[in-house]
Short mmCIF file of C-alpha atoms (C1' of nucleotides) in Angstrom, two decimals:
data_model
loop_
_atom_site.label_atom_id
_atom_site.label_comp_id
_atom_site.label_asym_id
_atom_site.label_seq_id
_atom_site.Cartn_x
_atom_site.Cartn_y
_atom_site.Cartn_z
CA MET A 27 113.56 77.03 85.45
CA SER A 28 113.65 73.23 85.65
CA SER A 29 113.18 72.72 81.90
CA SER A 30 116.48 70.75 81.82
CA THR A 31 115.59 67.83 83.94
CA HIS A 32 114.19 64.87 82.15
CA ASP A 33 110.85 65.17 83.74
CA THR A 34 107.78 63.06 82.81
CA PRO A 35 107.93 61.71 86.37
CA GLY A 36 105.81 58.85 85.08
CA ARG A 37 102.35 57.91 85.89
CA ALA A 38 103.13 56.32 89.14
CA GLY A 39 106.17 58.31 89.94
CA VAL A 40 107.67 57.91 93.41
CA PRO A 41 104.82 57.47 95.69
CA GLY A 42 106.69 59.18 98.56
CA THR A 43 107.86 62.75 98.77
CA PRO A 44 107.52 65.01 95.67
CA ARG A 45 104.53 64.09 93.62
CA GLY A 46 105.58 65.65 90.39
CA ALA A 47 107.62 68.24 88.67
CA ARG A 48 105.29 70.93 89.82
CA ALA A 49 105.73 70.03 93.54
CA ARG A 50 109.56 70.05 93.00
CA ALA A 51 109.37 73.40 91.33
CA ARG A 52 107.29 74.71 94.28
CA ILE A 53 109.83 73.78 96.89
CA GLU A 54 112.59 75.23 94.64
CA VAL A 55 110.84 78.56 94.40
CA THR A 56 110.06 78.58 98.06
CA GLU A 57 113.68 77.87 98.78
CA ALA A 58 114.82 80.65 96.49
CA ILE A 59 112.48 83.15 98.07
CA LYS A 60 113.78 82.31 101.49
CA ASP A 61 117.37 82.59 100.30
CA GLU A 62 116.79 85.96 98.73
CA ALA A 63 114.84 87.07 101.99
CA ARG A 64 117.80 85.88 104.00
CA ARG A 65 120.16 87.90 101.90
CA GLN A 66 118.10 91.06 102.38
CA LEU A 67 117.88 90.23 106.13
CA ALA A 68 121.54 90.21 106.44
CA VAL A 69 121.91 93.46 104.80
CA ASP A 70 119.08 95.58 106.02
CA GLY A 71 117.60 93.69 109.05
CA ALA A 72 114.14 92.37 109.58
CA ALA A 73 112.22 95.63 109.72
CA LYS A 74 113.28 96.56 106.11
CA LEU A 75 112.65 93.09 104.71
CA SER A 76 110.26 93.82 101.64
CA LEU A 77 108.20 91.26 99.84
CA ARG A 78 108.34 93.45 96.77
CA ALA A 79 112.01 93.77 96.90
CA VAL A 80 112.41 89.98 97.19
CA ALA A 81 110.02 89.40 94.27
CA ARG A 82 111.76 92.06 92.25
CA GLU A 83 115.13 90.45 92.83
CA LEU A 84 113.75 87.07 91.76
CA GLY A 85 112.21 88.53 88.64
CA MET A 86 108.56 88.00 89.59
CA VAL A 87 105.88 90.15 90.55
CA SER A 88 105.00 90.79 94.18
CA SER A 89 101.58 89.14 93.98
CA ALA A 90 103.06 85.86 92.77
CA LEU A 91 104.96 85.59 95.94
CA TYR A 92 101.75 85.26 97.96
CA ARG A 93 101.29 81.76 96.46
CA TYR A 94 104.19 80.65 98.49
CA PHE A 95 103.79 82.70 101.75
CA PRO A 96 100.47 84.08 102.66
CA SER A 97 101.96 87.05 104.36
CA ARG A 98 105.11 88.82 105.13
CA ASP A 99 104.92 87.50 108.74
CA ASP A 100 104.62 83.90 107.40
CA LEU A 101 107.91 84.45 105.55
CA LEU A 102 109.45 85.74 108.62
CA THR A 103 108.20 82.64 110.51
CA ALA A 104 109.86 80.53 107.97
CA LEU A 105 113.13 82.38 108.40
CA ILE A 106 112.74 82.05 112.21
CA ILE A 107 112.38 78.32 112.00
CA ASP A 108 115.42 78.11 109.72
CA ALA A 109 117.46 80.22 112.00
CA TYR A 110 116.56 78.13 115.04
CA ASP A 111 117.60 74.96 113.07
CA SER A 112 120.70 76.48 111.79
CA LEU A 113 121.82 77.52 115.27
CA GLY A 114 120.76 74.23 116.67
CA GLU A 115 122.63 72.29 114.21
CA THR A 116 125.79 74.38 114.59
CA ALA A 117 125.64 73.85 118.42
CA GLU A 118 125.06 70.10 117.98
CA THR A 119 127.99 69.71 115.54
CA ALA A 120 130.24 71.74 117.76
CA HIS A 121 129.13 69.52 120.77
CA ASP A 122 129.63 66.24 118.87
CA ALA A 123 133.14 67.17 117.91
CA VAL A 124 133.98 67.09 121.64
CA ALA A 125 131.50 64.58 122.78
CA ASP A 126 134.03 62.39 124.54
CA ALA A 127 135.56 65.19 126.46
CA GLY A 128 134.69 66.44 129.99
CA PRO A 129 131.40 68.08 130.74
CA VAL A 130 133.05 71.59 131.16
CA ARG A 131 134.62 71.18 127.72
CA ARG A 132 131.39 70.13 126.14
CA TRP A 133 129.45 73.02 127.83
CA THR A 134 131.86 75.64 126.61
CA ALA A 135 131.94 74.14 123.09
CA VAL A 136 128.15 74.53 122.86
CA CYS A 137 128.23 78.05 124.28
CA GLU A 138 131.08 79.24 122.06
CA ALA A 139 129.19 77.80 119.01
CA VAL A 140 126.15 79.83 119.87
CA ARG A 141 128.20 82.92 120.32
CA ALA A 142 130.02 82.41 116.94
CA TRP A 143 126.85 81.64 115.06
CA ALA A 144 125.27 84.77 116.56
CA LEU A 145 128.13 87.01 115.56
CA ALA A 146 128.04 85.48 112.12
CA HIS A 147 124.40 85.95 111.66
CA PRO A 148 123.39 88.95 113.74
CA HIS A 149 120.22 89.71 112.05
CA GLU A 150 119.02 86.12 112.20
CA TYR A 151 119.98 86.16 115.84
CA ALA A 152 118.01 89.18 116.33
CA LEU A 153 115.07 87.54 114.60
CA ILE A 154 114.94 84.69 117.13
CA TYR A 155 116.29 86.20 120.35
CA GLY A 156 115.60 89.90 119.85
CA SER A 157 112.42 91.80 120.20
CA PRO A 158 109.67 89.59 118.93
CA VAL A 159 107.69 90.85 115.86
CA PRO A 160 104.85 93.11 117.04
CA GLY A 161 101.57 91.42 116.34
CA TYR A 162 102.94 87.95 115.85
CA THR A 163 103.11 85.00 118.12
CA ALA A 164 105.23 82.05 117.14
CA PRO A 165 103.40 79.09 115.96
CA ARG A 166 103.98 75.72 117.70
CA THR A 167 106.08 74.74 114.76
CA THR A 168 108.96 76.83 116.13
CA VAL A 169 109.08 75.05 119.45
CA PRO A 170 111.17 71.95 118.64
CA PRO A 171 113.78 73.79 116.62
CA ALA A 172 113.90 76.50 119.37
CA ALA A 173 114.49 73.82 121.97
CA ARG A 174 117.64 72.27 120.49
CA VAL A 175 120.31 74.28 122.23
CA GLY A 176 118.54 74.00 125.51
CA LEU A 177 118.23 70.18 125.26
CA LEU A 178 121.94 69.98 124.52
CA LEU A 179 122.76 71.77 127.59
CA ILE A 180 120.41 69.55 129.58
CA ARG A 181 122.03 66.43 128.15
CA ILE A 182 125.40 67.59 129.10
CA VAL A 183 124.40 68.31 132.73
CA ARG A 184 122.51 65.15 132.90
CA ASP A 185 125.53 63.00 131.72
CA ALA A 186 127.71 64.87 134.35
CA HIS A 187 125.36 64.31 137.15
CA ARG A 188 124.71 60.61 136.33
CA GLY A 189 126.04 58.72 139.27
CA GLN A 190 127.98 61.07 141.47
CA GLY A 191 125.83 63.64 142.96
CA VAL A 192 127.33 67.17 142.98
CA ALA A 193 126.99 69.46 145.83
CA LYS A 194 123.78 71.48 145.19
CA THR A 195 122.83 74.66 147.04
CA PRO A 196 119.43 74.32 148.66
CA LEU A 197 116.45 75.91 147.10
CA PRO A 198 114.42 78.59 148.84
CA THR A 199 111.14 77.19 149.81
CA GLU A 200 109.29 79.65 147.59
CA LEU A 201 110.99 78.08 144.62
CA ARG A 202 110.62 74.49 145.81
CA THR A 203 107.36 73.53 143.99
CA GLU A 204 108.06 75.36 140.65
CA ALA A 205 111.65 73.83 140.52
CA GLU A 206 110.06 70.38 141.03
CA ARG A 207 107.46 71.05 138.19
CA LEU A 208 110.17 72.54 136.06
CA ALA A 209 112.51 69.45 136.56
CA ALA A 210 109.63 67.00 135.87
CA ASP A 211 109.03 68.77 132.60
CA VAL A 212 112.42 69.19 131.12
CA ALA A 213 114.82 66.73 132.97
CA PRO A 214 112.99 64.36 135.19
CA ASP A 215 116.23 62.58 136.18
CA LEU A 216 117.94 65.79 137.41
CA PRO A 217 117.49 67.13 140.96
CA PRO A 218 115.30 70.35 140.96
CA GLU A 219 118.14 72.33 142.46
CA VAL A 220 120.26 71.71 139.42
CA VAL A 221 117.43 72.19 136.96
CA ALA A 222 116.70 75.62 138.43
CA VAL A 223 120.20 76.86 138.01
CA LEU A 224 120.45 75.33 134.62
CA VAL A 225 117.57 77.08 133.24
CA ALA A 226 118.93 80.34 134.66
CA ALA A 227 122.21 79.71 133.17
CA TRP A 228 120.62 79.04 129.83
CA ALA A 229 119.00 82.51 129.96
CA GLU A 230 122.14 84.10 131.13
CA LEU A 231 124.13 82.61 128.25
CA TYR A 232 121.84 84.51 125.91
CA GLY A 233 122.23 87.61 128.03
CA LEU A 234 125.97 87.49 127.33
CA VAL A 235 125.62 86.79 123.60
CA GLY A 236 122.96 89.36 123.14
CA PHE A 237 124.91 92.09 124.84
CA GLU A 238 127.80 91.41 122.47
CA VAL A 239 125.80 91.09 119.25
CA PHE A 240 123.52 93.96 119.98
CA GLY A 241 126.41 96.34 120.79
CA GLN A 242 125.88 96.75 124.50
CA PHE A 243 129.44 95.89 125.11
CA ASN A 244 130.75 98.52 122.76
CA ARG A 245 133.37 100.65 124.40
CA ILE A 246 133.12 98.60 127.59
CA VAL A 247 134.32 95.07 126.84
CA GLU A 248 136.93 95.09 124.16
CA ASP A 249 138.60 91.74 124.05
CA ARG A 250 135.48 89.74 124.21
CA GLU A 251 136.42 86.22 123.51
CA PRO A 252 138.38 85.56 126.71
CA PHE A 253 135.80 87.52 128.63
CA PHE A 254 133.02 85.26 127.21
CA ARG A 255 135.05 82.14 127.76
CA HIS A 256 135.57 83.12 131.41
CA ALA A 257 131.85 83.98 131.98
CA VAL A 258 130.76 80.74 130.31
CA ALA A 259 133.13 78.67 132.51
CA ARG A 260 131.63 80.22 135.59
CA LEU A 261 128.26 79.34 134.28
CA ALA A 262 129.39 75.79 133.89
CA HIS A 263 130.72 75.80 137.42
CA SER A 264 127.45 77.18 138.72
CA VAL A 265 125.46 74.28 137.29
CA GLY A 266 127.77 71.80 139.01
CA LEU A 267 130.04 70.89 136.07
CA VAL A 268 133.64 70.00 136.89
CA HIS A 269 136.58 69.18 134.73
CA GLY A 270 137.61 65.67 133.97
CA MET B 20 94.62 121.61 121.64
CA SER B 21 95.13 124.90 119.81
CA SER B 22 91.94 126.77 118.88
CA SER B 23 90.52 126.60 122.32
CA THR B 24 93.28 128.17 124.52
CA HIS B 25 93.25 131.92 125.20
CA ASP B 26 96.57 132.48 123.51
CA THR B 27 98.23 135.89 123.32
CA PRO B 28 100.93 134.78 125.82
CA GLY B 29 102.15 138.27 126.36
CA ARG B 30 105.15 140.15 125.19
CA ALA B 31 107.90 139.67 127.72
CA GLY B 32 107.05 136.35 129.30
CA VAL B 33 109.36 134.80 131.79
CA PRO B 34 113.04 135.86 131.29
CA GLY B 35 114.34 132.61 132.55
CA THR B 36 114.69 129.24 130.94
CA PRO B 37 112.14 129.21 128.10
CA ARG B 38 112.88 132.20 126.03
CA GLY B 39 109.28 132.94 124.98
CA ALA B 40 105.88 131.49 124.47
CA ARG B 41 106.98 129.90 121.36
CA ALA B 42 109.81 127.98 122.96
CA ARG B 43 107.45 126.78 125.53
CA ALA B 44 104.88 125.74 122.98
CA ARG B 45 107.65 123.91 121.22
CA ILE B 46 108.65 121.74 124.08
CA GLU B 47 105.01 121.22 124.96
CA VAL B 48 104.24 119.86 121.41
CA THR B 49 107.45 117.97 121.44
CA GLU B 50 106.42 116.28 124.61
CA ALA B 51 102.86 115.58 123.31
CA ILE B 52 104.39 113.87 120.24
CA LYS B 53 106.52 111.70 122.41
CA ASP B 54 103.63 110.81 124.66
CA GLU B 55 101.33 109.79 121.85
CA ALA B 56 104.24 107.87 120.23
CA ARG B 57 104.76 106.08 123.57
CA ARG B 58 101.11 105.23 123.55
CA GLN B 59 101.24 103.76 120.08
CA LEU B 60 104.47 102.00 121.05
CA ALA B 61 102.83 100.29 123.91
CA VAL B 62 100.09 99.07 121.66
CA ASP B 63 101.64 98.15 118.53
CA GLY B 64 105.32 98.04 119.08
CA ALA B 65 108.10 99.98 117.57
CA ALA B 66 107.88 98.48 114.05
CA LYS B 67 104.35 99.81 113.52
CA LEU B 68 104.99 103.26 115.04
CA SER B 69 103.74 105.54 112.37
CA LEU B 70 104.54 109.21 112.16
CA ARG B 71 101.37 109.90 110.28
CA ALA B 72 99.22 108.19 112.83
CA VAL B 73 100.94 110.13 115.65
CA ALA B 74 100.24 113.34 113.78
CA ARG B 75 96.70 112.31 113.00
CA GLU B 76 96.01 111.62 116.63
CA LEU B 77 97.33 114.94 117.56
CA GLY B 78 95.26 116.81 115.05
CA MET B 79 98.10 117.93 112.93
CA VAL B 80 99.32 117.11 109.52
CA SER B 81 102.17 114.68 109.12
CA SER B 82 104.52 117.11 107.53
CA ALA B 83 104.20 119.48 110.65
CA LEU B 84 105.73 116.77 112.77
CA TYR B 85 109.04 117.03 110.84
CA ARG B 86 109.48 120.41 112.49
CA TYR B 87 110.04 118.56 115.71
CA PHE B 88 111.76 115.33 114.68
CA PRO B 89 113.71 115.33 111.45
CA SER B 90 112.92 111.59 110.92
CA ARG B 91 111.15 108.68 112.33
CA ASP B 92 114.40 107.44 113.65
CA ASP B 93 115.00 110.57 115.57
CA LEU B 94 111.60 110.07 117.26
CA LEU B 95 112.75 106.62 118.11
CA THR B 96 116.07 107.89 119.43
CA ALA B 97 114.17 110.28 121.73
CA LEU B 98 111.94 107.47 123.00
CA ILE B 99 115.10 105.30 123.60
CA ILE B 100 116.72 108.00 125.68
CA ASP B 101 113.55 108.42 127.58
CA ALA B 102 113.21 104.76 128.20
CA TYR B 103 116.75 104.47 129.52
CA ASP B 104 116.13 107.34 131.80
CA SER B 105 112.80 105.85 133.04
CA LEU B 106 114.40 102.49 133.69
CA GLY B 107 117.42 104.03 135.36
CA GLU B 108 115.30 106.29 137.63
CA THR B 109 113.09 103.40 138.53
CA ALA B 110 116.18 101.36 139.51
CA GLU B 111 117.67 104.17 141.48
CA THR B 112 114.59 104.81 143.44
CA ALA B 113 114.22 101.14 144.30
CA HIS B 114 117.73 101.15 145.37
CA ASP B 115 117.62 104.29 147.47
CA ALA B 116 114.65 102.85 149.29
CA VAL B 117 116.91 100.14 150.76
CA ALA B 118 120.15 102.04 150.63
CA ASP B 119 120.94 101.27 154.26
CA ALA B 120 120.38 97.59 153.91
CA GLY B 121 123.07 94.92 153.16
CA PRO B 122 124.60 94.70 149.67
CA VAL B 123 122.59 91.58 148.63
CA ARG B 124 119.39 93.28 149.56
CA ARG B 125 120.44 96.34 147.57
CA TRP B 126 121.47 94.21 144.69
CA THR B 127 118.21 92.26 144.42
CA ALA B 128 116.17 95.45 144.83
CA VAL B 129 117.87 96.89 141.66
CA CYS B 130 117.46 93.67 139.71
CA GLU B 131 113.73 93.36 140.62
CA ALA B 132 113.13 96.87 139.80
CA VAL B 133 114.66 96.33 136.35
CA ARG B 134 112.52 93.26 135.89
CA ALA B 135 109.41 94.96 137.03
CA TRP B 136 109.92 97.91 134.72
CA ALA B 137 110.59 95.68 131.80
CA LEU B 138 107.39 93.70 132.46
CA ALA B 139 105.36 96.95 132.73
CA HIS B 140 106.92 98.49 129.57
CA PRO B 141 107.75 95.53 127.35
CA HIS B 142 107.89 97.53 124.07
CA GLU B 143 110.10 100.11 125.61
CA TYR B 144 112.29 97.47 126.94
CA ALA B 145 112.39 95.85 123.51
CA LEU B 146 113.38 99.27 122.17
CA ILE B 147 116.49 99.49 124.36
CA TYR B 148 117.49 95.92 124.90
CA GLY B 149 115.97 94.11 121.99
CA SER B 150 117.07 94.07 118.43
CA PRO B 151 118.58 97.47 117.46
CA VAL B 152 116.89 99.45 114.80
CA PRO B 153 118.36 98.25 111.51
CA GLY B 154 120.15 101.19 109.95
CA TYR B 155 120.50 103.14 113.08
CA THR B 156 123.38 103.58 115.52
CA ALA B 157 122.77 105.11 118.90
CA PRO B 158 124.09 108.60 119.22
CA ARG B 159 126.42 109.48 122.07
CA THR B 160 123.51 111.08 123.89
CA THR B 161 122.21 107.63 124.73
CA VAL B 162 125.24 106.64 126.58
CA PRO B 163 124.78 108.37 129.95
CA PRO B 164 121.21 107.29 130.45
CA ALA B 165 122.04 103.75 129.35
CA ALA B 166 124.77 103.52 131.90
CA ARG B 167 122.60 104.33 134.93
CA VAL B 168 121.65 100.76 135.95
CA GLY B 169 125.28 99.57 135.40
CA LEU B 170 126.73 102.29 137.57
CA LEU B 171 124.24 101.53 140.25
CA LEU B 172 125.42 97.90 140.28
CA ILE B 173 128.95 98.92 140.40
CA ARG B 174 128.37 101.21 143.29
CA ILE B 175 126.73 98.48 145.34
CA VAL B 176 129.62 96.08 144.66
CA ARG B 177 132.13 98.83 145.44
CA ASP B 178 130.49 99.56 148.84
CA ALA B 179 130.54 95.89 149.69
CA HIS B 180 134.25 95.41 148.84
CA ARG B 181 135.30 98.48 150.58
CA GLY B 182 137.64 97.34 153.26
CA GLN B 183 137.20 93.64 153.58
CA GLY B 184 138.48 91.75 150.53
CA VAL B 185 136.17 88.98 149.42
CA ALA B 186 137.56 85.77 148.20
CA LYS B 187 137.93 86.08 144.39
CA THR B 188 138.50 83.41 141.92
CA PRO B 189 141.67 83.89 139.96
CA LEU B 190 141.51 85.22 136.42
CA PRO B 191 142.65 83.06 133.54
CA THR B 192 145.86 84.73 132.09
CA GLU B 193 144.20 85.28 128.72
CA LEU B 194 141.73 87.57 130.53
CA ARG B 195 144.27 89.29 132.71
CA THR B 196 144.98 92.39 130.68
CA GLU B 197 141.44 92.90 129.40
CA ALA B 198 140.08 92.69 133.04
CA GLU B 199 142.58 95.22 134.24
CA ARG B 200 141.70 97.63 131.35
CA LEU B 201 138.02 97.05 132.06
CA ALA B 202 138.46 97.67 135.74
CA ALA B 203 140.47 100.90 135.19
CA ASP B 204 137.65 102.15 132.91
CA VAL B 205 134.52 101.51 135.06
CA ALA B 206 135.70 100.83 138.63
CA PRO B 207 139.24 101.64 139.27
CA ASP B 208 139.06 100.89 142.99
CA LEU B 209 137.73 97.33 142.33
CA PRO B 210 139.94 94.34 141.81
CA PRO B 211 139.83 93.14 138.13
CA GLU B 212 138.58 89.74 139.11
CA VAL B 213 135.47 91.28 140.61
CA VAL B 214 134.94 93.69 137.72
CA ALA B 215 135.05 90.89 135.21
CA VAL B 216 132.42 88.83 136.82
CA LEU B 217 130.31 91.95 137.67
CA VAL B 218 130.13 92.87 133.96
CA ALA B 219 129.24 89.36 133.21
CA ALA B 220 126.43 89.38 135.86
CA TRP B 221 125.23 92.67 134.44
CA ALA B 222 124.73 91.01 130.98
CA GLU B 223 123.35 87.98 132.53
CA LEU B 224 120.72 89.92 134.38
CA TYR B 225 119.38 91.22 131.08
CA GLY B 226 119.45 87.65 129.69
CA LEU B 227 117.07 86.58 132.60
CA VAL B 228 114.88 89.65 132.10
CA GLY B 229 114.81 89.46 128.34
CA PHE B 230 113.88 85.78 128.19
CA GLU B 231 110.90 86.54 130.40
CA VAL B 232 109.78 89.67 128.59
CA PHE B 233 110.22 88.21 125.19
CA GLY B 234 108.28 84.98 126.03
CA GLN B 235 111.26 82.55 125.82
CA PHE B 236 110.12 81.15 129.28
CA ASN B 237 106.50 80.51 128.04
CA ARG B 238 105.56 77.01 128.92
CA ILE B 239 108.83 76.47 130.60
CA VAL B 240 109.04 78.60 133.64
CA GLU B 241 105.65 79.41 135.10
CA ASP B 242 106.27 80.87 138.54
CA ARG B 243 108.79 83.26 137.45
CA GLU B 244 109.13 85.72 140.41
CA PRO B 245 110.76 83.21 142.77
CA PHE B 246 112.74 81.78 139.91
CA PHE B 247 114.06 85.28 139.03
CA ARG B 248 114.80 86.11 142.76
CA HIS B 249 116.83 82.88 143.15
CA ALA B 250 118.90 83.46 140.07
CA VAL B 251 119.59 87.07 140.99
CA ALA B 252 120.62 86.00 144.50
CA ARG B 253 123.10 83.69 142.88
CA LEU B 254 124.35 86.49 140.69
CA ALA B 255 124.90 88.54 143.78
CA HIS B 256 126.80 85.75 145.35
CA SER B 257 128.85 85.36 142.24
CA VAL B 258 130.21 88.92 142.38
CA GLY B 259 131.09 88.35 146.07
CA LEU B 260 128.20 90.02 147.90
CA VAL B 261 127.15 88.50 151.19
CA HIS B 262 124.22 89.25 153.52
CA GLY B 263 124.68 91.57 156.42
"C1'" DA C 19 107.05 150.99 115.97
"C1'" DC C 20 108.25 148.80 112.07
"C1'" DA C 21 110.37 145.43 109.15
"C1'" DC C 22 112.80 141.26 108.46
"C1'" DA C 23 113.93 136.53 109.32
"C1'" DA C 24 112.98 132.45 111.48
"C1'" DA C 25 109.62 129.23 112.90
"C1'" DC C 26 105.42 127.12 111.89
"C1'" DG C 27 101.13 124.38 109.94
"C1'" DA C 28 98.76 122.90 105.98
"C1'" DG C 29 98.61 120.65 101.62
"C1'" DA C 30 100.10 118.32 97.53
"C1'" DG C 31 102.99 115.02 95.88
"C1'" DC C 32 106.66 111.22 95.20
"C1'" DA C 33 108.29 106.60 95.75
"C1'" DG C 34 107.65 102.80 98.25
"C1'" DT C 35 104.97 99.13 101.17
"C1'" DG C 36 101.70 94.92 102.29
"C1'" DC C 37 97.91 92.86 100.56
"C1'" DT C 38 93.60 91.77 97.41
"C1'" DC C 39 91.16 90.75 93.28
"C1'" DT C 40 90.75 89.69 88.64
"C1'" DT C 41 92.47 87.94 84.24
"C1'" DG C 42 94.31 84.68 81.47
"C1'" DC C 43 97.76 80.59 80.81
"C1'" DT C 44 99.82 76.10 81.94
"C1'" DT C 45 100.13 71.94 84.33
"C1'" DT C 46 97.91 68.04 86.49
"C1'" DG C 47 94.95 64.36 87.43
"C1'" DG C 48 90.65 61.66 86.50
"C1'" DC D 30 90.57 64.92 76.52
"C1'" DC D 31 88.57 68.06 79.45
"C1'" DA D 32 87.69 70.06 83.82
"C1'" DA D 33 90.13 71.55 87.99
"C1'" DA D 34 93.70 73.30 90.22
"C1'" DG D 35 98.08 75.93 90.40
"C1'" DC D 36 100.25 79.70 88.77
"C1'" DA D 37 102.17 84.50 87.08
"C1'" DA D 38 100.95 88.99 85.89
"C1'" DG D 39 98.74 93.34 86.42
"C1'" DA D 40 95.79 96.87 88.36
"C1'" DG D 41 94.35 98.82 92.47
"C1'" DC D 42 93.66 100.15 97.57
"C1'" DA D 43 95.20 101.99 101.68
"C1'" DC D 44 99.07 103.11 103.93
"C1'" DT D 45 103.89 104.61 104.99
"C1'" DG D 46 108.24 108.02 105.34
"C1'" DC D 47 109.65 112.05 103.56
"C1'" DT D 48 110.17 116.48 100.59
"C1'" DC D 49 108.76 120.82 98.89
"C1'" DT D 50 106.07 124.82 98.42
"C1'" DC D 51 103.02 128.32 100.23
"C1'" DG D 52 100.85 131.50 103.28
"C1'" DT D 53 100.82 132.76 108.19
"C1'" DT D 54 102.31 133.51 112.86
"C1'" DT D 55 105.84 134.89 116.10
"C1'" DG D 56 110.07 136.96 117.94
"C1'" DT D 57 113.64 140.28 117.60
"C1'" DG D 58 117.07 144.05 116.10
"C1'" DT D 59 117.02 148.61 114.61
#
DNA sequence: ACACAAACGAGAGCAGTGCTCTTGCTTTGG
DNA sequence: CCAAAGCAAGAGCACTGCTCTCGTTTGTGT
């Protein structure tokens, strides 16, 4: 590969990002590996993702692949991060397209984007919201990408609650302190009552999406789009969003 | 097992259910295999469940195991069915203990039983509500066990709605026909408005449980029991249940 | 009571896997 | 210009799911 480009990056070269032709080739190969792995993921699922098969398809030998990913789980981790980012970006794009609309509209736009992405990439969705890989615990690197959708939902609710306070159901005393800590962590400017139901709605959204993607609605819910829309509108209502 | 026991089970044997000593031995070995598989499942997760390791632990050779389960996936299927049944029975027991209480109490009892079972058996929960096994589609045999919790929730809501109609939010027209079909399928005596939100609440319950079991609440929700109780109480409210 | 068929456990073997280690070659930087 | 680092290739280890064959055990119809 690469032979074409006019290389000789020069002594100095760009001081910034890629230090030379080798570095560029490295990220190119790394990306090719991830692409091929994603292809196999989409076909056979994560469990059958085989390093050897990826290498074979790329015309290299399996051991060469370990120069780029120290283990199969590390490849999976890379795919997980990419999946979180892909989902997050999809959601953000969908949100920005209706950024000027009312909070309910923005909320449903995000939820429907999540659902659409999940249906379009079921195996990648399974990777990030399905059963976690057995031995493996997600490195801290995955945290920011994983938070993107949640932060979006928080932002929508925050905008809606700015100024006019919405009627909020009181918290049970046993949840009081936890809700306050939670609110201080994720949305200091929102009342704890709202944050508690918002986090719940966040999880419930993925319950709806997961049931559809994983086939739990088979032979039960048939016309799923209006069903989802209705459920998501009720979630919006439950966190205090109103039209307008 | 084996060599020690006094064997020679006798000619006739019990004429009833198991047709002979051989049939009895068969279900015994089958059960032993499932037990050992469940043990390994609890330790390493489904992905690392190894037929050979199970056989090794049981003192038999791997090929012998294929007399009982034609493939690894069939073993997993058996474990899936058992998991659904275990969860269903746990939920039913928890419900029956408060069968005379009000609908909200019964609802939360079931939800908390689901959560407790999931936390106690995370890998089995992942097996039935996590990412589905790649190639594999659940046989019809899994349908009845899988339905037990859902039917329980339906029963609670049906009892509560018997007689006094509860205020129901109107359905969007696009969901009208689907909700009616859905209601006719799962709960003909409930109004479609209620069935639609009930099915949504059912999925949302597993969103809450799944996020906790799969670690999505790590570093976010700390005191999870009151959080869950509050969310579940709101779900009960959303399907029209009231105390009393 | 005997014989035949089905069920069974053991072993060898195939193709595939993740991963390690060693061997040479090429690029890079001092 | 040369040593050091990066790289691809190959052999090899321990493991997997699964198949096939081969004697043996067990249950049953005659």
